[in-house]
Amino acid sequence: MKIVMLGAPGAGKGTQAEKLAAKYGLPHISTGDIFRKNIKEGTELGKEAKSYMDAGKLVPDELTVRILLDRVSNEDCKNGYILDGFPRTIPQAEALDKELNRLGGKIDFAVDVDVPDENIINRMSGRRACPKCGATYHIQYVPPKKDGICDECGAELVIRDDDRPETVKNRLAVYHEQTQPLVEYYKKKEVYRAVDGTLDVEAVFDSIKDILE
Ligand code: ADP
Ligand code: AMP
């Protein structure tokens, strides 16, 4: 099963993708996580991606597509995968479909975690991330057991650089302009399904499971 998670930044794509990956035994592939890992390791890719990410802009398609197609060609992806944060533009979606066509596959579901902009600001300002293992929390809705400490690995949680209020506004504008057109793209392919992302984490997860099963 190949699933694309759609939705605004901070809608809860990563939170749901992680749960789906565990339930269905599929890899959770987040282009944002791949970029952040490269930034942490100081690679050339990380250096290039950082300037775009810090400004709330998208990393160029050519680079992003190359990284993603390379990742999904790995052995662990042969039974499917959950894409979180990719595609974010029509050219990215087309590049993925072209490759899938070539291999005789297709995207089975594009699940849109639908959350209005008003809630997004709140979601992103309360988000805390683990710089070591990538786990995500929310100070109000998904708090760690111990304040500021990752449940999974014990590292100190941080605010992502691109979750600062100035950047969040840019990211939302970029989402509406460049990513939202994917709703029509996947509707045309008859794989688009929307869920109410304002519900709590378990309720959103239940709606997605209903769709997939
Ligand atoms: P995305 O991957 O779409 O950017 P995340 O999964 O990182 O979004 O979620 C953004 C923030 O909102 C995180 O702090 C997360 O813990 C929190 N969150 C995710 N889903 C929900 C939900 N259903 N209700 C409340 N908070 C949520
Ligand atoms: P995310 O973790 O999905 O919120 O992504 C964080 C940032 O990484 C985005 O704001 C972009 O700058 C960059 N990014 C992640 N995925 C993509 C993508 N598919 N296309 C372009 N930029 C991306």
mmCIF file of C-alpha atoms and ligand atoms in Angstrom:
data_model
loop_
_atom_site.group_PDB
_atom_site.id
_atom_site.type_symbol
_atom_site.label_atom_id
_atom_site.label_comp_id
_atom_site.label_asym_id
_atom_site.label_seq_id
_atom_site.Cartn_x
_atom_site.Cartn_y
_atom_site.Cartn_z
ATOM 1 C CA MET A 1 0.000 0.000 0.000
ATOM 2 C CA LYS A 2 1.355 3.412 -0.995
ATOM 3 C CA ILE A 3 -0.048 6.368 0.873
ATOM 4 C CA VAL A 4 0.525 10.095 0.532
ATOM 5 C CA MET A 5 -0.283 12.287 3.536
ATOM 6 C CA LEU A 6 -1.571 15.702 2.502
ATOM 7 C CA GLY A 7 -2.296 18.680 4.728
ATOM 8 C CA ALA A 8 -0.936 21.998 5.891
ATOM 9 C CA PRO A 9 2.316 22.159 7.838
ATOM 10 C CA GLY A 10 1.459 21.276 11.423
ATOM 11 C CA ALA A 11 -1.811 19.526 10.517
ATOM 12 C CA GLY A 12 -0.617 16.270 12.063
ATOM 13 C CA LYS A 13 0.676 14.373 9.015
ATOM 14 C CA GLY A 14 3.808 13.178 10.781
ATOM 15 C CA THR A 15 1.915 12.152 13.914
ATOM 16 C CA GLN A 16 -0.507 10.027 11.875
ATOM 17 C CA ALA A 17 2.146 8.712 9.477
ATOM 18 C CA GLU A 18 4.138 7.396 12.419
ATOM 19 C CA LYS A 19 1.112 5.547 13.827
ATOM 20 C CA LEU A 20 0.164 4.138 10.416
ATOM 21 C CA ALA A 21 3.722 2.992 9.796
ATOM 22 C CA ALA A 22 3.709 1.083 13.098
ATOM 23 C CA LYS A 23 0.280 -0.450 12.469
ATOM 24 C CA TYR A 24 0.865 -1.541 8.865
ATOM 25 C CA GLY A 25 4.607 -2.245 9.085
ATOM 26 C CA LEU A 26 5.431 0.231 6.326
ATOM 27 C CA PRO A 27 8.276 2.757 6.257
ATOM 28 C CA HIS A 28 7.365 6.337 7.196
ATOM 29 C CA ILE A 29 9.196 8.614 4.795
ATOM 30 C CA SER A 30 9.331 12.303 5.636
ATOM 31 C CA THR A 31 11.333 14.539 3.302
ATOM 32 C CA GLY A 32 11.446 17.113 6.129
ATOM 33 C CA ASP A 33 13.084 14.512 8.407
ATOM 34 C CA ILE A 34 15.568 13.591 5.679
ATOM 35 C CA PHE A 35 16.522 17.266 5.269
ATOM 36 C CA ARG A 36 16.793 17.804 9.049
ATOM 37 C CA LYS A 37 19.037 14.748 9.397
ATOM 38 C CA ASN A 38 21.306 16.128 6.680
ATOM 39 C CA ILE A 39 21.409 19.541 8.357
ATOM 40 C CA LYS A 40 22.419 17.902 11.622
ATOM 41 C CA GLU A 41 25.144 15.913 9.896
ATOM 42 C CA GLY A 42 26.389 19.002 8.034
ATOM 43 C CA THR A 43 26.150 17.423 4.558
ATOM 44 C CA GLU A 44 26.085 19.464 1.330
ATOM 45 C CA LEU A 45 22.411 18.564 0.915
ATOM 46 C CA GLY A 46 21.716 19.824 4.440
ATOM 47 C CA LYS A 47 23.496 23.104 3.755
ATOM 48 C CA GLU A 48 21.482 23.670 0.599
ATOM 49 C CA ALA A 49 18.130 22.708 2.172
ATOM 50 C CA LYS A 50 18.609 24.780 5.343
ATOM 51 C CA SER A 51 18.429 28.188 3.697
ATOM 52 C CA TYR A 52 15.053 27.359 2.132
ATOM 53 C CA MET A 53 13.655 25.709 5.250
ATOM 54 C CA ASP A 54 14.620 28.548 7.577
ATOM 55 C CA ALA A 55 12.837 30.984 5.253
ATOM 56 C CA GLY A 56 9.705 28.810 5.227
ATOM 57 C CA LYS A 57 10.184 28.114 1.524
ATOM 58 C CA LEU A 58 10.160 24.814 -0.318
ATOM 59 C CA VAL A 59 13.416 23.123 -1.202
ATOM 60 C CA PRO A 60 13.656 23.067 -5.050
ATOM 61 C CA ASP A 61 11.748 20.268 -6.772
ATOM 62 C CA GLU A 62 14.701 18.817 -8.589
ATOM 63 C CA LEU A 63 16.672 18.195 -5.416
ATOM 64 C CA THR A 64 13.655 17.002 -3.411
ATOM 65 C CA VAL A 65 12.482 14.580 -6.113
ATOM 66 C CA ARG A 66 15.971 13.105 -6.450
ATOM 67 C CA ILE A 67 16.186 12.456 -2.699
ATOM 68 C CA LEU A 68 12.691 10.957 -2.513
ATOM 69 C CA LEU A 69 12.996 8.662 -5.556
ATOM 70 C CA ASP A 70 16.289 7.418 -4.220
ATOM 71 C CA ARG A 71 14.688 6.663 -0.835
ATOM 72 C CA VAL A 72 11.678 4.789 -2.239
ATOM 73 C CA SER A 73 13.931 2.612 -4.394
ATOM 74 C CA ASN A 74 15.218 0.948 -1.201
ATOM 75 C CA GLU A 75 14.369 -2.660 -0.457
ATOM 76 C CA ASP A 76 12.234 -1.726 2.600
ATOM 77 C CA CYS A 77 9.783 0.091 0.279
ATOM 78 C CA LYS A 78 8.892 -2.895 -1.882
ATOM 79 C CA ASN A 79 5.553 -3.490 -0.102
ATOM 80 C CA GLY A 80 4.668 0.197 0.029
ATOM 81 C CA TYR A 81 5.292 3.260 2.157
ATOM 82 C CA ILE A 82 3.761 6.281 3.792
ATOM 83 C CA LEU A 83 4.925 9.596 2.379
ATOM 84 C CA ASP A 84 4.740 12.534 4.774
ATOM 85 C CA GLY A 85 5.437 15.977 3.346
ATOM 86 C CA PHE A 86 5.989 14.727 -0.204
ATOM 87 C CA PRO A 87 4.722 15.654 -2.766
ATOM 88 C CA ARG A 88 4.332 19.339 -1.979
ATOM 89 C CA THR A 89 4.030 20.607 -5.563
ATOM 90 C CA ILE A 90 2.376 19.374 -8.767
ATOM 91 C CA PRO A 91 5.749 18.749 -10.480
ATOM 92 C CA GLN A 92 6.781 16.571 -7.490
ATOM 93 C CA ALA A 93 3.540 14.559 -7.742
ATOM 94 C CA GLU A 94 4.050 14.142 -11.489
ATOM 95 C CA ALA A 95 7.637 12.995 -11.038
ATOM 96 C CA LEU A 96 6.536 10.402 -8.486
ATOM 97 C CA ASP A 97 3.690 9.156 -10.686
ATOM 98 C CA LYS A 98 5.998 8.916 -13.669
ATOM 99 C CA GLU A 99 8.387 6.707 -11.717
ATOM 100 C CA LEU A 100 5.526 4.606 -10.298
ATOM 101 C CA ASN A 101 4.075 4.175 -13.800
ATOM 102 C CA ARG A 102 7.410 2.954 -15.022
ATOM 103 C CA LEU A 103 7.467 0.370 -12.235
ATOM 104 C CA GLY A 104 3.808 -0.588 -12.707
ATOM 105 C CA GLY A 105 2.595 0.834 -9.377
ATOM 106 C CA LYS A 106 0.467 3.715 -8.161
ATOM 107 C CA ILE A 107 -0.486 5.771 -5.118
ATOM 108 C CA ASP A 108 -3.418 3.998 -3.404
ATOM 109 C CA PHE A 109 -4.607 6.815 -1.135
ATOM 110 C CA ALA A 110 -3.893 10.516 -0.686
ATOM 111 C CA VAL A 111 -5.120 11.210 2.845
ATOM 112 C CA ASP A 112 -5.699 14.898 3.551
ATOM 113 C CA VAL A 113 -5.468 15.789 7.247
ATOM 114 C CA ASP A 114 -7.707 18.811 7.095
ATOM 115 C CA VAL A 115 -7.080 21.555 9.682
ATOM 116 C CA PRO A 116 -8.026 25.237 9.278
ATOM 117 C CA ASP A 117 -5.286 27.888 9.416
ATOM 118 C CA GLU A 118 -6.447 29.193 12.835
ATOM 119 C CA ASN A 119 -5.652 25.828 14.461
ATOM 120 C CA ILE A 120 -2.389 25.456 12.560
ATOM 121 C CA ILE A 121 -0.742 28.407 14.298
ATOM 122 C CA ASN A 122 -1.574 26.827 17.646
ATOM 123 C CA ARG A 123 -0.345 23.383 16.569
ATOM 124 C CA MET A 124 2.981 24.704 15.353
ATOM 125 C CA SER A 125 3.662 27.095 18.215
ATOM 126 C CA GLY A 126 3.190 24.244 20.706
ATOM 127 C CA ARG A 127 5.163 21.658 18.729
ATOM 128 C CA ARG A 128 8.307 20.313 20.377
ATOM 129 C CA ALA A 129 10.629 17.963 18.536
ATOM 130 C CA CYS A 130 13.313 15.568 19.608
ATOM 131 C CA PRO A 131 16.561 16.488 17.807
ATOM 132 C CA LYS A 132 17.907 12.987 18.416
ATOM 133 C CA CYS A 133 15.144 10.556 17.354
ATOM 134 C CA GLY A 134 12.669 12.872 15.602
ATOM 135 C CA ALA A 135 9.683 12.174 17.893
ATOM 136 C CA THR A 136 7.119 14.991 17.977
ATOM 137 C CA TYR A 137 5.119 16.348 20.919
ATOM 138 C CA HIS A 138 2.764 19.212 21.655
ATOM 139 C CA ILE A 139 3.017 21.077 24.957
ATOM 140 C CA GLN A 140 -0.771 21.016 25.344
ATOM 141 C CA TYR A 141 -2.178 18.152 23.244
ATOM 142 C CA VAL A 142 0.595 15.553 23.116
ATOM 143 C CA PRO A 143 2.821 16.340 26.108
ATOM 144 C CA PRO A 144 5.877 14.226 26.948
ATOM 145 C CA LYS A 145 5.747 12.378 30.270
ATOM 146 C CA LYS A 146 8.515 14.585 31.650
ATOM 147 C CA ASP A 147 8.501 18.282 30.699
ATOM 148 C CA GLY A 148 10.901 19.048 27.840
ATOM 149 C CA ILE A 149 12.303 15.494 27.657
ATOM 150 C CA CYS A 150 11.729 12.923 24.906
ATOM 151 C CA ASP A 151 9.806 9.836 26.084
ATOM 152 C CA GLU A 152 11.559 7.672 23.487
ATOM 153 C CA CYS A 153 15.224 8.532 23.978
ATOM 154 C CA GLY A 154 15.556 10.977 26.879
ATOM 155 C CA ALA A 155 16.995 13.841 24.796
ATOM 156 C CA GLU A 156 16.024 17.454 25.458
ATOM 157 C CA LEU A 157 13.171 18.623 23.211
ATOM 158 C CA VAL A 158 13.585 21.711 21.000
ATOM 159 C CA ILE A 159 11.436 24.155 19.045
ATOM 160 C CA ARG A 160 12.063 23.608 15.331
ATOM 161 C CA ASP A 161 13.753 26.628 13.698
ATOM 162 C CA ASP A 162 10.952 26.830 11.146
ATOM 163 C CA ASP A 163 8.188 26.809 13.794
ATOM 164 C CA ARG A 164 8.887 30.449 14.751
ATOM 165 C CA PRO A 165 5.787 32.608 14.164
ATOM 166 C CA GLU A 166 7.289 34.633 11.247
ATOM 167 C CA THR A 167 8.228 31.428 9.401
ATOM 168 C CA VAL A 168 4.913 29.722 10.112
ATOM 169 C CA LYS A 169 3.073 32.486 8.235
ATOM 170 C CA ASN A 170 5.300 31.989 5.183
ATOM 171 C CA ARG A 171 4.879 28.240 5.309
ATOM 172 C CA LEU A 172 1.114 28.538 5.358
ATOM 173 C CA ALA A 173 1.158 30.899 2.370
ATOM 174 C CA VAL A 174 3.448 28.503 0.495
ATOM 175 C CA TYR A 175 1.103 25.633 1.372
ATOM 176 C CA HIS A 176 -1.970 27.382 -0.051
ATOM 177 C CA GLU A 177 -0.174 28.465 -3.169
ATOM 178 C CA GLN A 178 1.927 25.433 -4.075
ATOM 179 C CA THR A 179 0.651 22.383 -2.182
ATOM 180 C CA GLN A 180 -3.127 22.754 -2.008
ATOM 181 C CA PRO A 181 -3.478 22.260 -5.802
ATOM 182 C CA LEU A 182 -2.592 18.620 -5.058
ATOM 183 C CA VAL A 183 -6.113 18.176 -3.677
ATOM 184 C CA GLU A 184 -7.518 18.500 -7.216
ATOM 185 C CA TYR A 185 -4.656 16.453 -8.629
ATOM 186 C CA TYR A 186 -5.450 13.462 -6.410
ATOM 187 C CA LYS A 187 -9.236 13.926 -6.708
ATOM 188 C CA LYS A 188 -8.837 13.466 -10.456
ATOM 189 C CA LYS A 189 -6.978 10.234 -9.794
ATOM 190 C CA GLU A 190 -9.807 9.137 -7.456
ATOM 191 C CA VAL A 191 -7.503 8.419 -4.530
ATOM 192 C CA TYR A 192 -8.201 11.580 -2.508
ATOM 193 C CA ARG A 193 -9.756 11.139 0.964
ATOM 194 C CA ALA A 194 -10.118 13.916 3.549
ATOM 195 C CA VAL A 195 -10.279 13.458 7.325
ATOM 196 C CA ASP A 196 -11.176 16.011 9.984
ATOM 197 C CA GLY A 197 -7.749 16.795 11.445
ATOM 198 C CA THR A 198 -9.126 18.982 14.248
ATOM 199 C CA LEU A 199 -10.155 15.892 16.226
ATOM 200 C CA ASP A 200 -7.799 14.377 18.780
ATOM 201 C CA VAL A 201 -4.937 12.175 17.617
ATOM 202 C CA GLU A 202 -6.714 8.842 18.192
ATOM 203 C CA ALA A 203 -9.947 9.992 16.509
ATOM 204 C CA VAL A 204 -8.034 11.141 13.423
ATOM 205 C CA PHE A 205 -6.198 7.811 13.387
ATOM 206 C CA ASP A 206 -9.534 5.924 13.551
ATOM 207 C CA SER A 207 -10.894 7.890 10.563
ATOM 208 C CA ILE A 208 -7.793 7.078 8.527
ATOM 209 C CA LYS A 209 -7.922 3.373 9.413
ATOM 210 C CA ASP A 210 -11.584 3.307 8.300
ATOM 211 C CA ILE A 211 -10.529 4.674 4.919
ATOM 212 C CA LEU A 212 -7.648 2.250 4.435
ATOM 213 C CA GLU A 213 -9.589 -0.800 5.519
HETATM 214 P P1 ADP B 1 2.929 17.847 10.359
HETATM 215 O O1 ADP B 1 3.723 16.582 10.195
HETATM 216 O O2 ADP B 1 1.689 17.872 9.533
HETATM 217 O O3 ADP B 1 3.762 19.083 10.194
HETATM 218 P P2 ADP B 1 2.845 17.111 13.212
HETATM 219 O O4 ADP B 1 2.430 15.678 13.149
HETATM 220 O O5 ADP B 1 4.260 17.402 13.552
HETATM 221 O O6 ADP B 1 2.392 17.892 11.860
HETATM 222 O O7 ADP B 1 1.860 17.843 14.249
HETATM 223 C C1 ADP B 1 1.997 19.251 14.525
HETATM 224 C C2 ADP B 1 1.802 19.491 16.029
HETATM 225 O O8 ADP B 1 0.441 19.223 16.404
HETATM 226 C C3 ADP B 1 2.677 18.594 16.912
HETATM 227 O O9 ADP B 1 3.023 19.349 18.052
HETATM 228 C C4 ADP B 1 1.741 17.435 17.274
HETATM 229 O O10 ADP B 1 2.093 16.843 18.519
HETATM 230 C C5 ADP B 1 0.379 18.132 17.351
HETATM 231 N N1 ADP B 1 -0.739 17.302 16.887
HETATM 232 C C6 ADP B 1 -0.738 16.383 15.885
HETATM 233 N N2 ADP B 1 -1.981 15.851 15.719
HETATM 234 C C7 ADP B 1 -2.780 16.464 16.635
HETATM 235 C C8 ADP B 1 -4.182 16.367 16.970
HETATM 236 N N3 ADP B 1 -4.999 15.539 16.304
HETATM 237 N N4 ADP B 1 -4.657 17.163 17.960
HETATM 238 C C9 ADP B 1 -3.833 18.016 18.617
HETATM 239 N N5 ADP B 1 -2.517 18.158 18.354
HETATM 240 C C10 ADP B 1 -1.994 17.395 17.375
HETATM 241 P P1 AMP B 2 8.126 19.258 7.197
HETATM 242 O O1 AMP B 2 8.974 18.576 8.213
HETATM 243 O O2 AMP B 2 7.400 18.302 6.293
HETATM 244 O O3 AMP B 2 7.209 20.307 7.805
HETATM 245 O O4 AMP B 2 9.137 20.050 6.237
HETATM 246 C C1 AMP B 2 9.971 21.074 6.735
HETATM 247 C C2 AMP B 2 10.549 21.878 5.573
HETATM 248 O O5 AMP B 2 11.359 21.032 4.742
HETATM 249 C C3 AMP B 2 9.533 22.508 4.623
HETATM 250 O O6 AMP B 2 9.014 23.742 5.094
HETATM 251 C C4 AMP B 2 10.385 22.673 3.357
HETATM 252 O O7 AMP B 2 11.281 23.763 3.464
HETATM 253 C C5 AMP B 2 11.231 21.405 3.371
HETATM 254 N N1 AMP B 2 10.517 20.301 2.670
HETATM 255 C C6 AMP B 2 10.065 19.143 3.208
HETATM 256 N N2 AMP B 2 9.473 18.381 2.274
HETATM 257 C C7 AMP B 2 9.548 19.083 1.104
HETATM 258 C C8 AMP B 2 9.090 18.866 -0.214
HETATM 259 N N3 AMP B 2 8.416 17.749 -0.568
HETATM 260 N N4 AMP B 2 9.346 19.815 -1.153
HETATM 261 C C9 AMP B 2 10.017 20.923 -0.844
HETATM 262 N N5 AMP B 2 10.444 21.222 0.382
HETATM 263 C C10 AMP B 2 10.239 20.314 1.365
#
